[in-house]
Amino acid sequence: NAGVTQTPKFRILKIGQSMTLQCTQDMNHNYMYWYRQDPGMGLKLIYYSVGAGITDKGEVPNGYNVSRSTTEDFPLRLELAAPSQTSVYFCASNPGQGNTEAFFGQGTRLTVV
Amino acid sequence: QKEVEQDPGPLSVPEGAIVSLNCTYSNSAFQYFMWYRQYSRKGPELLMYTYSSGNKEDGRFTAQVDKSSKYISLFIRDSQPSDSATYLCAMSAPSGTYKYIFGTGTRLKVLA
């Protein structure tokens, strides 16, 4: 099993550009999450999904969109990149059913200039 | 007031020391308490998980939860340089979504 795979690992965007951060998991987990991590701020939940076709907002959803057309994939879309979106983005998945361990990807380091 | 408070450190200790890491929280609905370890430029990995109150031990690591004080701790015995990392506490309530609230993380450095 590859676990949770995120691409790309690094990206530099110009203000106003758009991009999609890819996340895929091969563990057949229903629950998937997107977090951002800023220095000294811990992990903040952006969006989450409890299954294919179902998504919901987390603590900091503004400026982002998600979709969940399959169990495996949970892409995060930035439409109009802003410097405030410079961060490290982590995707995670959880099998649910009483198992509370979330498995994280290796992160995408995004800089908006 | 933040839902979860954690001292960001950094915390530097000599090899072999006992390390104590702590978090406080305000939401009495939290039932699941976790400690994640994050090495530099890597994703977090689950270290310890505790449900409700009590202690849990795994090798050199002990997790404690005191729900009456809304306080959780992670103890590392015989600390090693390989323990140098950021330690994040995380908590969730039984909502069916398994959403976690994370602390800011404490950066630990164990000196050889």
XYZ file of C-alpha atoms in Angstrom:
225
model
C 0.000 0.000 0.000
C 1.236 3.470 -0.859
C -1.047 5.038 1.789
C -1.900 8.692 1.149
C -0.133 10.241 -1.825
C -0.016 13.974 -2.483
C 1.197 15.740 -5.602
C 2.985 18.006 -6.221
C 5.456 18.170 -3.315
C 6.371 21.792 -4.022
C 4.803 24.567 -6.070
C 5.269 28.289 -6.560
C 2.200 30.174 -7.787
C 1.742 33.748 -8.838
C -1.055 35.811 -7.280
C -4.317 35.138 -9.097
C -3.272 31.816 -10.601
C -5.195 28.658 -9.908
C -4.091 25.118 -9.212
C -5.272 21.751 -7.925
C -3.525 19.839 -5.175
C -3.978 16.142 -5.749
C -4.590 13.568 -3.014
C -5.214 9.878 -3.464
C -5.370 6.990 -0.986
C -5.339 3.258 -1.635
C -6.681 2.102 1.746
C -10.396 2.327 0.829
C -10.967 4.900 3.577
C -14.287 6.721 3.542
C -13.109 9.778 5.473
C -10.693 12.253 3.929
C -9.448 15.667 5.046
C -7.447 18.638 3.887
C -5.406 20.605 6.441
C -3.070 23.542 6.138
C -0.140 24.024 8.482
C 1.361 27.443 9.096
C 4.399 28.025 11.345
C 3.365 28.040 15.003
C -0.304 27.558 14.116
C -0.791 23.807 14.105
C -3.050 22.116 11.580
C -6.254 23.825 10.475
C -9.024 21.854 8.751
C -9.978 23.265 5.340
C -12.486 20.713 4.007
C -13.422 17.151 4.746
C -15.422 14.326 3.200
C -17.221 11.393 4.818
C -17.592 9.487 1.553
C -17.763 9.777 -2.212
C -20.069 12.607 -3.246
C -20.147 14.221 0.222
C -17.988 17.174 1.266
C -18.210 19.791 3.980
C -16.362 22.887 5.177
C -13.853 22.877 7.986
C -12.452 25.806 9.978
C -10.781 27.721 7.112
C -12.557 26.955 3.784
C -12.445 30.412 2.172
C -10.521 30.466 -1.105
C -10.664 26.693 -1.577
C -12.928 24.106 -3.164
C -13.003 20.332 -3.116
C -14.709 17.449 -4.833
C -14.992 13.743 -4.031
C -16.126 11.801 -7.065
C -14.397 8.567 -5.990
C -13.412 6.993 -2.675
C -9.728 7.228 -3.598
C -9.361 10.853 -4.697
C -9.921 14.142 -2.881
C -8.460 17.077 -4.842
C -8.203 20.589 -3.372
C -8.682 23.521 -5.755
C -7.315 27.041 -5.306
C -9.070 29.356 -7.758
C -7.402 32.756 -7.234
C -4.204 32.246 -5.304
C -3.367 34.830 -2.642
C -0.197 35.254 -0.527
C -2.244 34.244 2.544
C -2.514 30.765 1.020
C 1.234 30.227 1.299
C 1.376 27.183 3.552
C 2.038 23.466 3.771
C -1.020 21.434 2.828
C -1.673 17.954 4.196
C -4.221 15.452 3.041
C -5.323 12.725 5.462
C -7.657 9.750 5.470
C -9.377 7.748 8.205
C -11.130 4.388 7.931
C -13.840 5.454 10.381
C -15.859 2.727 12.133
C -14.331 3.476 15.511
C -10.746 3.707 14.266
C -9.654 7.261 14.946
C -6.180 7.077 13.429
C -5.764 9.491 10.553
C -3.072 8.702 7.997
C -1.334 11.711 6.507
C 0.354 12.340 3.209
C 3.802 13.915 2.989
C 2.454 17.390 2.278
C 2.516 19.970 -0.501
C 4.585 23.076 0.152
C 2.911 25.986 -1.649
C 4.282 29.499 -2.034
C 2.198 32.284 -3.570
C 4.204 35.290 -4.783
C -9.870 31.142 23.920
C -8.486 28.453 21.638
C -10.120 25.040 21.885
C -6.715 23.398 22.292
C -3.651 25.071 23.792
C -0.127 23.714 23.480
C 3.190 25.331 24.328
C 5.128 25.640 21.042
C 8.538 25.329 22.696
C 11.198 24.762 21.537
C 12.140 22.332 24.269
C 15.768 21.152 24.467
C 16.735 18.250 26.736
C 19.814 16.059 27.133
C 19.735 12.477 25.912
C 18.220 10.151 28.524
C 16.000 12.830 30.092
C 12.302 12.379 30.807
C 10.250 14.692 28.606
C 6.809 15.970 29.513
C 4.587 17.471 26.803
C 1.176 18.900 27.595
C -2.031 20.252 26.130
C -5.084 21.849 27.669
C -8.492 22.056 26.070
C -11.819 23.757 26.648
C -14.377 21.512 24.895
C -15.774 18.973 27.373
C -17.204 16.943 24.451
C -13.750 15.711 23.425
C -13.464 11.980 24.004
C -10.599 10.923 21.737
C -7.087 12.166 22.463
C -4.116 11.590 20.254
C -0.442 12.470 20.013
C 1.159 12.792 16.625
C 4.869 13.049 15.904
C 6.031 15.085 12.942
C 9.585 15.046 11.660
C 10.833 18.014 9.689
C 9.249 18.247 6.224
C 7.176 15.113 6.789
C 3.517 14.396 7.484
C 2.337 13.721 11.066
C 2.324 10.100 12.270
C 0.153 8.751 15.077
C 2.154 8.026 18.213
C -0.434 7.415 20.926
C -4.201 7.293 21.150
C -6.366 7.358 24.288
C -10.109 7.165 24.622
C -11.632 9.179 27.502
C -9.621 9.371 30.737
C -6.707 7.309 31.962
C -3.197 6.301 31.075
C -1.756 4.365 28.191
C 1.794 3.105 27.883
C 3.702 2.010 24.811
C 7.394 1.365 25.278
C 9.070 4.609 26.313
C 5.883 6.638 25.755
C 3.044 7.222 28.221
C -0.091 9.213 27.446
C -2.274 10.571 30.236
C -5.704 12.156 30.053
C -7.308 14.054 32.928
C -10.765 15.032 31.732
C -11.677 16.718 35.013
C -8.846 19.205 34.458
C -9.114 19.156 30.641
C -5.415 18.342 30.480
C -3.477 15.726 28.541
C 0.181 14.773 28.729
C 2.740 12.747 26.837
C 5.793 11.470 28.695
C 8.900 10.209 26.927
C 11.328 8.208 29.060
C 15.008 7.773 28.204
C 14.710 10.312 25.402
C 16.846 9.756 22.313
C 18.127 12.129 19.614
C 15.766 10.306 17.223
C 12.863 11.656 19.316
C 13.701 15.160 18.083
C 10.544 16.241 16.259
C 7.397 18.308 16.665
C 4.723 16.694 18.822
C 1.111 17.606 18.106
C -1.798 16.820 20.352
C -5.142 16.235 18.640
C -8.652 15.728 19.954
C -12.061 14.919 18.620
C -15.606 14.570 19.830
C -17.816 11.590 18.902
C -19.489 13.321 15.944
C -19.194 10.587 13.337
C -16.896 12.720 11.189
C -13.589 11.970 12.983
C -12.582 15.621 12.681
C -9.581 16.498 14.802
C -8.673 19.758 16.493
C -4.905 20.061 16.678
C -2.667 21.907 19.079
C 0.047 24.138 17.660
C 2.717 21.491 18.272
C 5.749 21.477 20.596
C 9.159 21.320 18.974
C 11.452 18.964 20.885
C 15.205 18.640 20.495
C 17.074 15.868 22.291
C 20.778 16.626 22.520
C 23.298 13.772 22.229
